[in-house]
Amino acid sequence: LNVRGGPDASPIVWAHGVRGPALAEILEGLEPPIASLPPKWFAVDVASFHGTYGQLVAVEPFDGVRIEEARVALEVYANYAALALDVDLAFEQARADRDLAESLLELGRELAEAVSRDEVARKLAPIVRQISGADLTSVLLWEPATRNMRMSGFAGFPEGVEESLARVVIAA
């Protein structure tokens, strides 16, 4: 089983009956999509309605098993593998959705307690960072009297940097 986690992710490989240098030799050149395979080898996609996860490759199926029978069995197994991966992805998405909902609820609670614009900015920055996954966040406040923006809320910045950034004024 050769599954990729994303376009730049390394493959996850599970092999049965083959180890070490022999496995490395088999895997060499098996980058998806597999264009050509040696005789008695075949590949099937691990795919569902949600996408293609990778491929299963059979290397010289067991003696006495016809290639077409082995291919049908491997296709069934590939469908089961795709279903398991779909379920795992659904759980991951549900966890992410739950975390987002909790963050938004926390944002609502925090903002309800804020009494000034600066306090809203201070409470907003870390929650926006958590929701967005950004490394750093800052909140700019509009000052209508001067028609300038100033930085007020910060999250993720090293100590001391926030004080310097708080002095930054951006002219309109």
Short mmCIF file of C-alpha atoms in Angstrom, two decimals:
data_model
loop_
_atom_site.label_atom_id
_atom_site.label_comp_id
_atom_site.label_asym_id
_atom_site.label_seq_id
_atom_site.Cartn_x
_atom_site.Cartn_y
_atom_site.Cartn_z
CA LEU A 1 0.00 0.00 0.00
CA ASN A 2 1.47 3.33 -1.08
CA VAL A 3 -0.50 6.33 0.16
CA ARG A 4 0.50 9.98 -0.08
CA GLY A 5 -0.69 12.51 2.49
CA GLY A 6 -0.55 15.42 0.05
CA PRO A 7 1.29 16.69 -3.01
CA ASP A 8 4.60 17.07 -1.14
CA ALA A 9 4.11 14.33 1.45
CA SER A 10 6.28 11.26 1.60
CA PRO A 11 4.55 7.99 0.81
CA ILE A 12 3.32 5.71 3.56
CA VAL A 13 4.30 2.20 2.54
CA TRP A 14 3.08 -1.09 3.96
CA ALA A 15 4.58 -4.22 2.53
CA HIS A 16 3.90 -7.84 3.37
CA GLY A 17 6.54 -10.46 2.74
CA VAL A 18 9.17 -8.06 1.40
CA ARG A 19 11.68 -6.16 3.52
CA GLY A 20 14.89 -4.14 3.41
CA PRO A 21 16.78 -3.66 0.14
CA ALA A 22 14.29 -5.78 -1.81
CA LEU A 23 11.45 -3.44 -0.77
CA ALA A 24 13.52 -0.35 -1.64
CA GLU A 25 14.24 -1.85 -5.07
CA ILE A 26 10.55 -2.54 -5.68
CA LEU A 27 9.52 0.95 -4.58
CA GLU A 28 12.13 2.69 -6.70
CA GLY A 29 10.40 4.18 -9.68
CA LEU A 30 6.88 3.46 -8.45
CA GLU A 31 5.89 7.10 -8.28
CA PRO A 32 2.19 7.58 -9.08
CA PRO A 33 0.83 7.28 -11.61
CA ILE A 34 2.53 3.99 -12.35
CA ALA A 35 2.99 3.89 -16.10
CA SER A 36 4.54 0.48 -16.62
CA LEU A 37 5.18 -2.51 -14.43
CA PRO A 38 7.16 -5.70 -14.92
CA PRO A 39 5.25 -8.85 -15.93
CA LYS A 40 3.16 -10.37 -13.11
CA TRP A 41 2.93 -6.99 -11.36
CA PHE A 42 -0.16 -4.83 -11.33
CA ALA A 43 -1.49 -1.76 -9.57
CA VAL A 44 -4.96 -0.63 -8.56
CA ASP A 45 -6.02 2.79 -7.31
CA VAL A 46 -7.09 3.33 -3.72
CA ALA A 47 -9.90 5.74 -4.54
CA SER A 48 -13.39 6.79 -3.51
CA PHE A 49 -15.82 9.57 -4.36
CA HIS A 50 -13.68 11.81 -2.13
CA GLY A 51 -10.49 11.39 -4.11
CA THR A 52 -7.55 9.15 -4.90
CA TYR A 53 -5.29 8.24 -1.99
CA GLY A 54 -2.63 6.18 -3.72
CA GLN A 55 -2.17 2.75 -5.22
CA LEU A 56 -1.89 -0.86 -4.20
CA VAL A 57 0.75 -2.79 -6.09
CA ALA A 58 0.85 -6.56 -6.26
CA VAL A 59 4.25 -8.05 -6.94
CA GLU A 60 4.14 -11.57 -8.35
CA PRO A 61 0.95 -12.85 -6.69
CA PHE A 62 0.97 -16.23 -4.94
CA ASP A 63 1.63 -19.32 -7.04
CA GLY A 64 -1.54 -20.90 -8.34
CA VAL A 65 -3.51 -17.65 -8.26
CA ARG A 66 -4.39 -16.24 -11.64
CA ILE A 67 -3.52 -12.60 -12.16
CA GLU A 68 -7.15 -11.62 -12.85
CA GLU A 69 -8.31 -13.25 -9.60
CA ALA A 70 -5.56 -11.46 -7.71
CA ARG A 71 -6.48 -8.17 -9.39
CA VAL A 72 -10.16 -8.53 -8.35
CA ALA A 73 -9.12 -9.32 -4.78
CA LEU A 74 -6.74 -6.36 -4.71
CA GLU A 75 -9.45 -4.03 -6.08
CA VAL A 76 -11.81 -5.12 -3.30
CA TYR A 77 -9.08 -4.53 -0.73
CA ALA A 78 -8.32 -1.13 -2.29
CA ASN A 79 -12.00 -0.18 -1.93
CA TYR A 80 -11.90 -1.16 1.76
CA ALA A 81 -8.69 0.82 2.25
CA ALA A 82 -10.27 3.88 0.58
CA LEU A 83 -13.32 3.56 2.82
CA ALA A 84 -11.10 3.40 5.92
CA LEU A 85 -9.19 6.48 4.75
CA ASP A 86 -12.48 8.30 4.04
CA VAL A 87 -13.64 7.54 7.59
CA ASP A 88 -10.34 8.74 9.04
CA LEU A 89 -10.52 11.97 7.03
CA ALA A 90 -14.14 12.49 8.13
CA PHE A 91 -13.08 12.15 11.77
CA GLU A 92 -10.22 14.59 11.24
CA GLN A 93 -12.58 17.08 9.59
CA ALA A 94 -15.08 16.66 12.44
CA ARG A 95 -12.32 17.37 14.98
CA ALA A 96 -11.23 20.45 13.04
CA ASP A 97 -14.85 21.66 12.81
CA ARG A 98 -15.29 21.10 16.55
CA ASP A 99 -12.10 23.03 17.31
CA LEU A 100 -13.25 25.88 15.07
CA ALA A 101 -16.66 26.00 16.75
CA GLU A 102 -15.04 26.04 20.19
CA SER A 103 -12.71 28.85 19.12
CA LEU A 104 -15.57 30.90 17.74
CA LEU A 105 -17.58 30.35 20.92
CA GLU A 106 -14.57 31.44 22.97
CA LEU A 107 -14.23 34.51 20.74
CA GLY A 108 -17.86 35.41 21.41
CA ARG A 109 -17.37 35.03 25.16
CA GLU A 110 -14.18 37.08 25.17
CA LEU A 111 -15.63 39.87 23.05
CA ALA A 112 -18.76 40.04 25.22
CA GLU A 113 -16.53 40.86 28.21
CA ALA A 114 -14.42 43.50 26.42
CA VAL A 115 -15.07 47.13 27.33
CA SER A 116 -12.69 49.03 25.02
CA ARG A 117 -11.43 48.76 21.46
CA ASP A 118 -7.93 47.95 22.68
CA GLU A 119 -9.29 45.17 24.88
CA VAL A 120 -11.26 43.76 21.93
CA ALA A 121 -8.04 43.82 19.86
CA ARG A 122 -6.04 42.10 22.63
CA LYS A 123 -8.67 39.35 22.96
CA LEU A 124 -9.23 39.00 19.23
CA ALA A 125 -5.60 38.47 18.15
CA PRO A 126 -4.91 35.11 19.89
CA ILE A 127 -8.26 33.66 18.86
CA VAL A 128 -7.78 34.71 15.24
CA ARG A 129 -4.34 33.10 15.37
CA GLN A 130 -5.84 29.86 16.68
CA ILE A 131 -8.67 29.81 14.13
CA SER A 132 -6.50 30.72 11.14
CA GLY A 133 -3.46 28.66 12.07
CA ALA A 134 -1.26 31.69 11.48
CA ASP A 135 2.09 31.96 13.23
CA LEU A 136 1.58 35.63 14.06
CA THR A 137 -1.45 37.88 14.22
CA SER A 138 -2.01 41.52 14.93
CA VAL A 139 -5.06 43.74 14.92
CA LEU A 140 -5.06 47.19 13.37
CA LEU A 141 -7.39 49.77 14.85
CA TRP A 142 -8.72 52.67 12.77
CA GLU A 143 -8.42 56.07 14.41
CA PRO A 144 -10.99 58.28 12.67
CA ALA A 145 -9.75 61.53 14.24
CA THR A 146 -6.25 61.14 12.80
CA ARG A 147 -7.24 58.92 9.84
CA ASN A 148 -4.49 56.50 10.83
CA MET A 149 -4.32 52.84 11.82
CA ARG A 150 -2.37 51.57 14.78
CA MET A 151 -1.46 48.08 15.92
CA SER A 152 -3.09 47.02 19.14
CA GLY A 153 -3.68 43.26 19.56
CA PHE A 154 -0.87 40.74 19.07
CA ALA A 155 -0.37 36.99 19.24
CA GLY A 156 2.69 34.83 18.65
CA PHE A 157 5.28 37.61 18.58
CA PRO A 158 8.49 37.29 20.64
CA GLU A 159 8.66 39.29 23.84
CA GLY A 160 9.54 42.92 23.30
CA VAL A 161 8.38 43.00 19.69
CA GLU A 162 4.79 43.83 20.65
CA GLU A 163 5.89 47.04 22.38
CA SER A 164 7.70 48.18 19.24
CA LEU A 165 4.79 47.26 17.00
CA ALA A 166 2.34 49.11 19.25
CA ARG A 167 4.16 52.32 18.30
CA VAL A 168 3.64 51.72 14.56
CA VAL A 169 1.17 54.13 12.95
CA ILE A 170 0.00 53.64 9.39
CA ALA A 171 -1.19 56.78 7.65
CA ALA A 172 -4.21 56.55 5.44
#
